[in-house]
């Protein structure tokens, strides 16, 4: 039997775009990509245009997402250098968590002053997650805040052996943290930049073979909690411009790349289900709605091609790779929403999981 049933898959780290960046992707097109990738739900990052850092920007995103999304969804609020922690009590009921950018990336949300990070950690109310972009020794600076405030922190897109070591020690210390890794850091290294060119540029950047191996070891040992796509569409024109943008799409390739790992004997299917469904649901405080699941044919292999993608950007850094795991069907709250080819419901079907 090669059809596998996965309950409520959720990607807690995506950049759907929309708003003033709808030429890169819309909430309709990128949540369609989510369904095609097998996902029930996605959590959208705040480095949009405009950034999700105040009430008007959040309201605009809530309205546009509500009108367009075909998968279920949540929205992160973004920490800003402008003391926007003053708004936290007002917005906490509408968002899935807080994102703090501690190293440079797409958008304008970098916070590199530890005392400003401290203010945001102190002000964040309740127990929804703080998700952080932290690379290298910045991981240690964030761990100091987790130690001080004991607020659950999800470390996004961890990409090096050093970072895995810091975070393994932190888990052993009992700090309330979780770890996400991305498929591009599991399957690509800096050696691939020669062939990928700008299509291999993202933050954190591609690393060495030794780093890649450390991520696989941490996946297999159970130290890593989540595989997240960091789905970040940019147009081909932008990628091949004089100033290439950082980011790669990933919603439609994550599950097949993990099924490839199962096929190669590197992971079990049970572990894959933990990484893309059970663990992210638990970490982000979500129960699987009744009758919400994905059917994937784990034996069927196919080649990743841009012509088969739903993402508006229309390319993938994995084009040409032979993978396993064809998504046959996605059902949300009893309704079949994707049949392996087409989206079967209208824009706006998706619900805010934190509304
Ligand atoms: O490569 C990236 N692209 N990394 C990020 O952290 C942000 C993302 C984007 O928004 O394009
Ligand atoms: Zn990201």
Short mmCIF file of C-alpha atoms and ligand atoms in Angstrom, two decimals:
data_model
loop_
_atom_site.label_atom_id
_atom_site.label_comp_id
_atom_site.label_asym_id
_atom_site.label_seq_id
_atom_site.Cartn_x
_atom_site.Cartn_y
_atom_site.Cartn_z
CA UNK A 1 0.00 0.00 0.00
CA UNK A 2 1.77 3.18 -1.11
CA UNK A 3 -0.93 5.73 -0.25
CA UNK A 4 -0.08 7.35 3.03
CA UNK A 5 -2.50 9.47 5.06
CA UNK A 6 -0.97 12.48 6.81
CA UNK A 7 -3.09 14.44 9.31
CA UNK A 8 -3.13 18.27 9.05
CA UNK A 9 0.19 19.29 7.48
CA UNK A 10 1.32 22.79 8.42
CA UNK A 11 4.26 24.87 7.22
CA UNK A 12 5.01 27.39 9.99
CA UNK A 13 7.39 29.46 7.84
CA UNK A 14 6.27 30.94 4.53
CA UNK A 15 6.38 34.28 2.75
CA UNK A 16 3.18 34.41 0.71
CA UNK A 17 3.68 38.04 -0.45
CA UNK A 18 0.38 39.62 -1.58
CA UNK A 19 -0.27 43.30 -0.70
CA UNK A 20 2.19 45.55 -2.59
CA UNK A 21 4.28 42.51 -3.57
CA UNK A 22 1.48 40.67 -5.38
CA UNK A 23 3.61 40.48 -8.53
CA UNK A 24 5.76 37.90 -6.66
CA UNK A 25 2.79 35.91 -5.38
CA UNK A 26 -0.75 36.47 -4.11
CA UNK A 27 -2.45 34.96 -1.08
CA UNK A 28 -4.57 33.03 -3.57
CA UNK A 29 -1.69 31.72 -5.71
CA UNK A 30 0.65 30.82 -2.84
CA UNK A 31 -1.99 29.13 -0.67
CA UNK A 32 -2.89 27.15 -3.81
CA UNK A 33 0.79 26.15 -3.93
CA UNK A 34 0.41 25.13 -0.27
CA UNK A 35 -2.51 22.80 -1.07
CA UNK A 36 -0.63 21.36 -4.06
CA UNK A 37 2.26 20.67 -1.68
CA UNK A 38 -0.10 18.77 0.62
CA UNK A 39 -0.50 21.46 3.28
CA UNK A 40 -3.61 22.16 5.30
CA UNK A 41 -2.22 25.45 6.68
CA UNK A 42 0.62 27.96 6.48
CA UNK A 43 1.94 30.69 8.81
CA UNK A 44 2.89 33.89 6.99
CA UNK A 45 5.95 35.98 7.87
CA UNK A 46 5.74 39.76 8.47
CA UNK A 47 8.50 41.07 6.14
CA UNK A 48 5.92 41.98 3.52
CA UNK A 49 5.28 45.30 1.84
CA UNK A 50 3.98 46.93 4.00
CA UNK A 51 5.61 45.10 6.93
CA UNK A 52 3.17 43.59 9.43
CA UNK A 53 4.31 45.82 12.31
CA UNK A 54 1.26 47.91 13.19
CA UNK A 55 -2.52 47.62 13.36
CA UNK A 56 -3.33 49.08 9.91
CA UNK A 57 -0.84 46.78 8.15
CA UNK A 58 -2.13 43.77 10.11
CA UNK A 59 -5.75 44.66 9.30
CA UNK A 60 -4.91 45.01 5.61
CA UNK A 61 -3.23 41.59 5.58
CA UNK A 62 -6.08 39.96 7.57
CA UNK A 63 -8.62 41.30 5.05
CA UNK A 64 -6.67 40.37 1.91
CA UNK A 65 -5.71 36.93 3.24
CA UNK A 66 -9.28 36.31 4.41
CA UNK A 67 -10.63 37.12 0.94
CA UNK A 68 -8.08 35.05 -1.00
CA UNK A 69 -6.60 32.14 0.97
CA UNK A 70 -7.58 28.60 -0.07
CA UNK A 71 -5.63 26.89 2.75
CA UNK A 72 -6.00 27.69 6.44
CA UNK A 73 -3.54 30.27 7.74
CA UNK A 74 -2.00 32.35 10.49
CA UNK A 75 -0.12 35.64 10.43
CA UNK A 76 3.02 36.61 12.37
CA UNK A 77 3.45 40.09 13.77
CA UNK A 78 6.92 41.56 13.20
CA UNK A 79 9.14 43.19 15.81
CA UNK A 80 10.33 46.61 14.63
CA UNK A 81 13.08 48.93 15.78
CA UNK A 82 10.33 51.54 16.25
CA UNK A 83 9.20 50.27 19.71
CA UNK A 84 6.10 48.61 18.25
CA UNK A 85 6.01 46.32 21.29
CA UNK A 86 3.54 48.94 22.54
CA UNK A 87 0.95 47.34 20.23
CA UNK A 88 1.42 43.73 21.40
CA UNK A 89 -1.55 43.60 23.78
CA UNK A 90 -3.79 44.91 21.02
CA UNK A 91 -2.68 42.50 18.26
CA UNK A 92 -1.95 39.30 20.20
CA UNK A 93 -5.44 37.87 19.63
CA UNK A 94 -5.15 38.03 15.84
CA UNK A 95 -1.70 36.55 15.20
CA UNK A 96 0.10 33.20 15.41
CA UNK A 97 3.22 34.63 17.00
CA UNK A 98 6.01 37.20 16.86
CA UNK A 99 8.90 37.17 14.36
CA UNK A 100 12.17 38.86 15.19
CA UNK A 101 14.76 39.31 12.42
CA UNK A 102 18.18 39.38 14.06
CA UNK A 103 20.26 39.12 10.88
CA UNK A 104 19.79 40.89 7.56
CA UNK A 105 17.32 39.54 4.99
CA UNK A 106 14.54 40.64 2.60
CA UNK A 107 12.66 43.67 3.96
CA UNK A 108 13.50 46.25 6.60
CA UNK A 109 12.90 44.46 9.91
CA UNK A 110 16.47 43.89 11.14
CA UNK A 111 17.00 44.33 14.90
CA UNK A 112 20.68 44.02 15.77
CA UNK A 113 20.67 45.86 19.11
CA UNK A 114 20.43 43.31 21.95
CA UNK A 115 18.73 45.82 24.27
CA UNK A 116 15.95 46.37 21.69
CA UNK A 117 15.54 42.60 21.29
CA UNK A 118 15.30 42.42 25.09
CA UNK A 119 12.44 44.96 25.12
CA UNK A 120 10.50 42.89 22.59
CA UNK A 121 11.07 39.66 24.54
CA UNK A 122 9.97 41.32 27.77
CA UNK A 123 6.84 42.84 26.19
CA UNK A 124 5.59 39.77 24.30
CA UNK A 125 2.45 38.67 26.19
CA UNK A 126 1.08 35.17 26.79
CA UNK A 127 2.60 32.01 25.42
CA UNK A 128 2.38 32.22 21.63
CA UNK A 129 5.73 31.53 19.95
CA UNK A 130 8.50 33.94 19.25
CA UNK A 131 10.12 32.85 15.95
CA UNK A 132 13.60 34.12 15.26
CA UNK A 133 15.88 34.53 12.29
CA UNK A 134 19.27 34.10 13.98
CA UNK A 135 22.45 32.92 12.31
CA UNK A 136 25.82 31.89 13.76
CA UNK A 137 26.67 33.51 17.08
CA UNK A 138 23.43 35.50 16.99
CA UNK A 139 21.84 32.19 18.05
CA UNK A 140 23.75 32.49 21.35
CA UNK A 141 22.52 36.06 21.85
CA UNK A 142 18.90 34.94 21.41
CA UNK A 143 19.43 31.96 23.71
CA UNK A 144 20.45 34.45 26.42
CA UNK A 145 17.00 36.06 26.08
CA UNK A 146 15.24 32.68 26.15
CA UNK A 147 17.16 31.88 29.34
CA UNK A 148 16.14 35.22 30.86
CA UNK A 149 12.45 35.28 29.88
CA UNK A 150 11.65 31.56 29.34
CA UNK A 151 9.39 32.41 26.37
CA UNK A 152 9.06 29.63 23.82
CA UNK A 153 11.27 30.41 20.84
CA UNK A 154 11.31 28.72 17.44
CA UNK A 155 14.68 28.95 15.67
CA UNK A 156 13.89 29.21 11.97
CA UNK A 157 15.92 27.73 9.09
CA UNK A 158 18.93 26.49 11.05
CA UNK A 159 21.70 25.81 8.55
CA UNK A 160 25.08 25.09 10.17
CA UNK A 161 26.78 22.46 12.33
CA UNK A 162 27.73 25.16 14.87
CA UNK A 163 24.12 26.33 15.22
CA UNK A 164 22.95 22.74 15.72
CA UNK A 165 25.54 22.36 18.48
CA UNK A 166 24.44 25.55 20.27
CA UNK A 167 20.79 24.52 20.11
CA UNK A 168 21.39 20.90 21.13
CA UNK A 169 23.15 22.22 24.25
CA UNK A 170 20.24 24.61 24.86
CA UNK A 171 17.74 21.75 24.63
CA UNK A 172 19.82 19.70 27.05
CA UNK A 173 19.77 22.70 29.39
CA UNK A 174 15.96 22.56 29.25
CA UNK A 175 15.33 25.86 27.47
CA UNK A 176 11.89 26.13 25.78
CA UNK A 177 12.99 26.10 22.14
CA UNK A 178 12.24 24.34 18.88
CA UNK A 179 14.31 24.00 15.69
CA UNK A 180 13.30 24.25 12.05
CA UNK A 181 15.41 23.33 9.02
CA UNK A 182 14.71 23.89 5.31
CA UNK A 183 14.84 21.44 2.39
CA UNK A 184 17.25 23.66 0.44
CA UNK A 185 19.82 23.38 3.22
CA UNK A 186 19.29 19.59 3.29
CA UNK A 187 19.73 19.03 -0.45
CA UNK A 188 21.90 21.89 -1.76
CA UNK A 189 25.32 23.30 -0.80
CA UNK A 190 27.38 26.29 -1.86
CA UNK A 191 28.89 24.05 -4.55
CA UNK A 192 25.49 24.20 -6.33
CA UNK A 193 25.70 27.97 -6.76
CA UNK A 194 27.81 27.48 -9.89
CA UNK A 195 24.85 25.88 -11.68
CA UNK A 196 21.96 27.58 -9.84
CA UNK A 197 23.33 31.12 -10.00
CA UNK A 198 20.82 33.56 -8.43
CA UNK A 199 18.24 30.77 -8.07
CA UNK A 200 20.47 29.40 -5.29
CA UNK A 201 20.52 32.66 -3.31
CA UNK A 202 18.59 32.78 -0.04
CA UNK A 203 19.10 33.78 3.61
CA UNK A 204 20.55 31.87 5.39
CA UNK A 205 22.79 31.08 2.42
CA UNK A 206 23.70 27.60 1.20
CA UNK A 207 26.45 26.10 3.32
CA UNK A 208 29.12 23.35 3.16
CA UNK A 209 28.72 19.59 2.80
CA UNK A 210 29.74 19.19 6.45
CA UNK A 211 26.94 21.55 7.52
CA UNK A 212 24.45 19.64 5.37
CA UNK A 213 25.53 16.39 7.00
CA UNK A 214 25.10 17.91 10.47
CA UNK A 215 21.51 18.87 9.57
CA UNK A 216 20.74 15.32 8.40
CA UNK A 217 22.29 13.88 11.57
CA UNK A 218 20.14 16.24 13.68
CA UNK A 219 17.04 15.28 11.68
CA UNK A 220 17.68 11.61 12.24
CA UNK A 221 18.55 11.98 15.95
CA UNK A 222 15.36 13.93 16.68
CA UNK A 223 17.03 17.24 17.63
CA UNK A 224 15.28 18.99 14.73
CA UNK A 225 11.55 19.47 15.34
CA UNK A 226 10.25 20.87 12.05
CA UNK A 227 10.99 20.93 8.34
CA UNK A 228 9.77 24.31 7.06
CA UNK A 229 9.99 25.51 3.47
CA UNK A 230 10.79 29.22 3.98
CA UNK A 231 8.75 29.52 0.76
CA UNK A 232 9.85 32.93 -0.58
CA UNK A 233 8.83 33.54 -4.21
CA UNK A 234 10.61 36.18 -6.29
CA UNK A 235 10.14 36.67 -10.04
CA UNK A 236 12.76 35.39 -12.47
CA UNK A 237 13.31 39.01 -13.58
CA UNK A 238 14.13 39.97 -10.00
CA UNK A 239 16.41 36.94 -9.52
CA UNK A 240 18.36 37.67 -12.71
CA UNK A 241 18.48 41.44 -12.20
CA UNK A 242 21.69 43.31 -11.31
CA UNK A 243 20.58 43.10 -7.64
CA UNK A 244 19.30 39.51 -7.20
CA UNK A 245 16.73 39.01 -4.44
CA UNK A 246 17.14 36.39 -1.70
CA UNK A 247 14.66 33.53 -1.35
CA UNK A 248 13.35 30.39 -3.06
CA UNK A 249 9.88 28.86 -3.36
CA UNK A 250 9.43 25.55 -1.53
CA UNK A 251 5.82 24.73 -0.61
CA UNK A 252 5.37 22.26 -3.49
CA UNK A 253 8.71 20.48 -3.15
CA UNK A 254 9.14 19.92 0.61
CA UNK A 255 7.02 16.77 0.99
CA UNK A 256 8.41 15.12 -2.19
CA UNK A 257 11.99 15.84 -1.06
CA UNK A 258 11.23 14.24 2.31
CA UNK A 259 9.60 11.25 0.61
CA UNK A 260 12.80 10.94 -1.43
CA UNK A 261 14.68 10.70 1.88
CA UNK A 262 12.28 7.94 2.95
CA UNK A 263 12.85 6.15 -0.37
CA UNK A 264 16.61 6.37 0.22
CA UNK A 265 16.23 4.97 3.75
CA UNK A 266 17.37 8.17 5.49
CA UNK A 267 14.06 8.85 7.29
CA UNK A 268 10.94 6.91 8.15
CA UNK A 269 7.52 8.08 7.00
CA UNK A 270 6.50 8.36 10.67
CA UNK A 271 9.35 10.81 11.24
CA UNK A 272 8.31 12.82 8.15
CA UNK A 273 4.76 13.11 9.53
CA UNK A 274 6.18 14.40 12.83
CA UNK A 275 8.33 16.98 10.98
CA UNK A 276 5.64 18.44 8.70
CA UNK A 277 2.47 17.89 10.72
CA UNK A 278 2.49 16.62 14.32
CA UNK A 279 5.40 18.69 15.67
CA UNK A 280 4.58 22.04 14.01
CA UNK A 281 0.91 21.69 15.10
CA UNK A 282 1.98 21.04 18.69
CA UNK A 283 4.62 23.80 18.74
CA UNK A 284 2.21 26.36 17.29
CA UNK A 285 -0.65 25.33 19.57
CA UNK A 286 -3.02 23.91 16.94
CA UNK A 287 -5.28 20.89 16.98
CA UNK A 288 -5.92 19.10 13.70
CA UNK A 289 -9.49 19.94 12.64
CA UNK A 290 -11.70 16.88 12.11
CA UNK A 291 -11.44 15.26 8.65
CA UNK A 292 -8.31 17.21 7.70
CA UNK A 293 -5.63 15.16 5.97
CA UNK A 294 -3.43 14.64 2.92
CA UNK A 295 -3.15 11.49 0.83
CA UNK A 296 0.30 11.06 -0.70
CA UNK A 297 1.45 8.27 -2.99
CA UNK A 298 4.89 7.61 -1.56
CA UNK A 299 5.87 5.15 -4.31
CA UNK A 300 5.25 7.43 -7.24
CA UNK A 301 8.32 9.25 -8.50
CA UNK A 302 8.35 12.34 -10.69
CA UNK A 303 10.68 15.08 -11.86
CA UNK A 304 10.30 18.60 -10.48
CA UNK A 305 9.45 20.87 -13.42
CA UNK A 306 8.45 24.51 -13.45
CA UNK A 307 5.45 23.81 -15.68
CA UNK A 308 3.80 21.79 -12.89
CA UNK A 309 4.04 24.39 -10.14
CA UNK A 310 1.19 26.53 -8.77
CA UNK A 311 3.44 29.21 -7.26
CA UNK A 312 3.15 32.45 -9.23
CA UNK A 313 6.93 32.79 -9.51
CA UNK A 314 7.01 29.66 -11.67
CA UNK A 315 10.45 28.21 -10.87
CA UNK A 316 12.19 26.01 -8.30
CA UNK A 317 15.82 25.55 -7.29
CA UNK A 318 15.12 21.80 -7.47
CA UNK A 319 14.06 21.66 -11.14
CA UNK A 320 15.22 18.46 -12.80
CA UNK A 321 15.44 16.48 -9.53
CA UNK A 322 13.70 13.13 -9.42
CA UNK A 323 11.67 12.90 -6.22
CA UNK A 324 9.02 10.67 -4.61
CA UNK A 325 5.62 11.34 -3.10
CA UNK A 326 2.84 12.61 -5.32
CA UNK A 327 0.09 14.48 -3.45
CA UNK A 328 -3.18 12.80 -4.48
CA UNK A 329 -5.69 14.69 -2.39
CA UNK A 330 -6.04 17.27 0.37
CA UNK A 331 -9.15 17.39 2.57
CA UNK A 332 -9.85 20.23 5.02
CA UNK A 333 -12.72 20.01 7.53
CA UNK A 334 -14.38 17.27 5.52
CA UNK A 335 -14.16 19.04 2.16
CA UNK A 336 -11.82 17.83 -0.58
CA UNK A 337 -9.90 20.97 -1.58
CA UNK A 338 -7.27 19.53 -3.97
CA UNK A 339 -7.45 16.44 -6.19
CA UNK A 340 -3.82 16.08 -7.23
CA UNK A 341 -4.17 18.57 -10.08
CA UNK A 342 -6.77 21.22 -9.41
CA UNK A 343 -7.87 23.43 -6.51
CA UNK A 344 -11.52 22.50 -5.85
CA UNK A 345 -12.68 25.36 -3.62
CA UNK A 346 -13.06 29.15 -4.04
CA UNK A 347 -10.80 31.92 -2.80
CA UNK A 348 -11.54 32.70 0.83
CA UNK A 349 -12.24 29.07 1.85
CA UNK A 350 -9.20 29.15 4.16
CA UNK A 351 -9.69 30.17 7.79
CA UNK A 352 -7.57 32.19 10.20
CA UNK A 353 -6.44 29.63 12.79
CA UNK A 354 -5.83 32.37 15.34
CA UNK A 355 -8.87 34.60 14.76
O1 LIG B 1 15.96 34.06 1.53
C1 LIG B 1 15.10 34.59 2.22
N1 LIG B 1 14.05 35.19 1.68
N2 LIG B 1 15.26 34.58 3.55
C2 LIG B 1 14.44 35.27 4.36
O2 LIG B 1 14.64 35.26 5.55
C3 LIG B 1 13.36 36.11 3.78
C4 LIG B 1 12.95 35.62 2.46
C5 LIG B 1 12.12 36.58 1.66
O3 LIG B 1 11.21 37.20 2.22
O4 LIG B 1 12.37 36.73 0.46
ZN1 LIG B 2 11.80 33.27 5.95
#
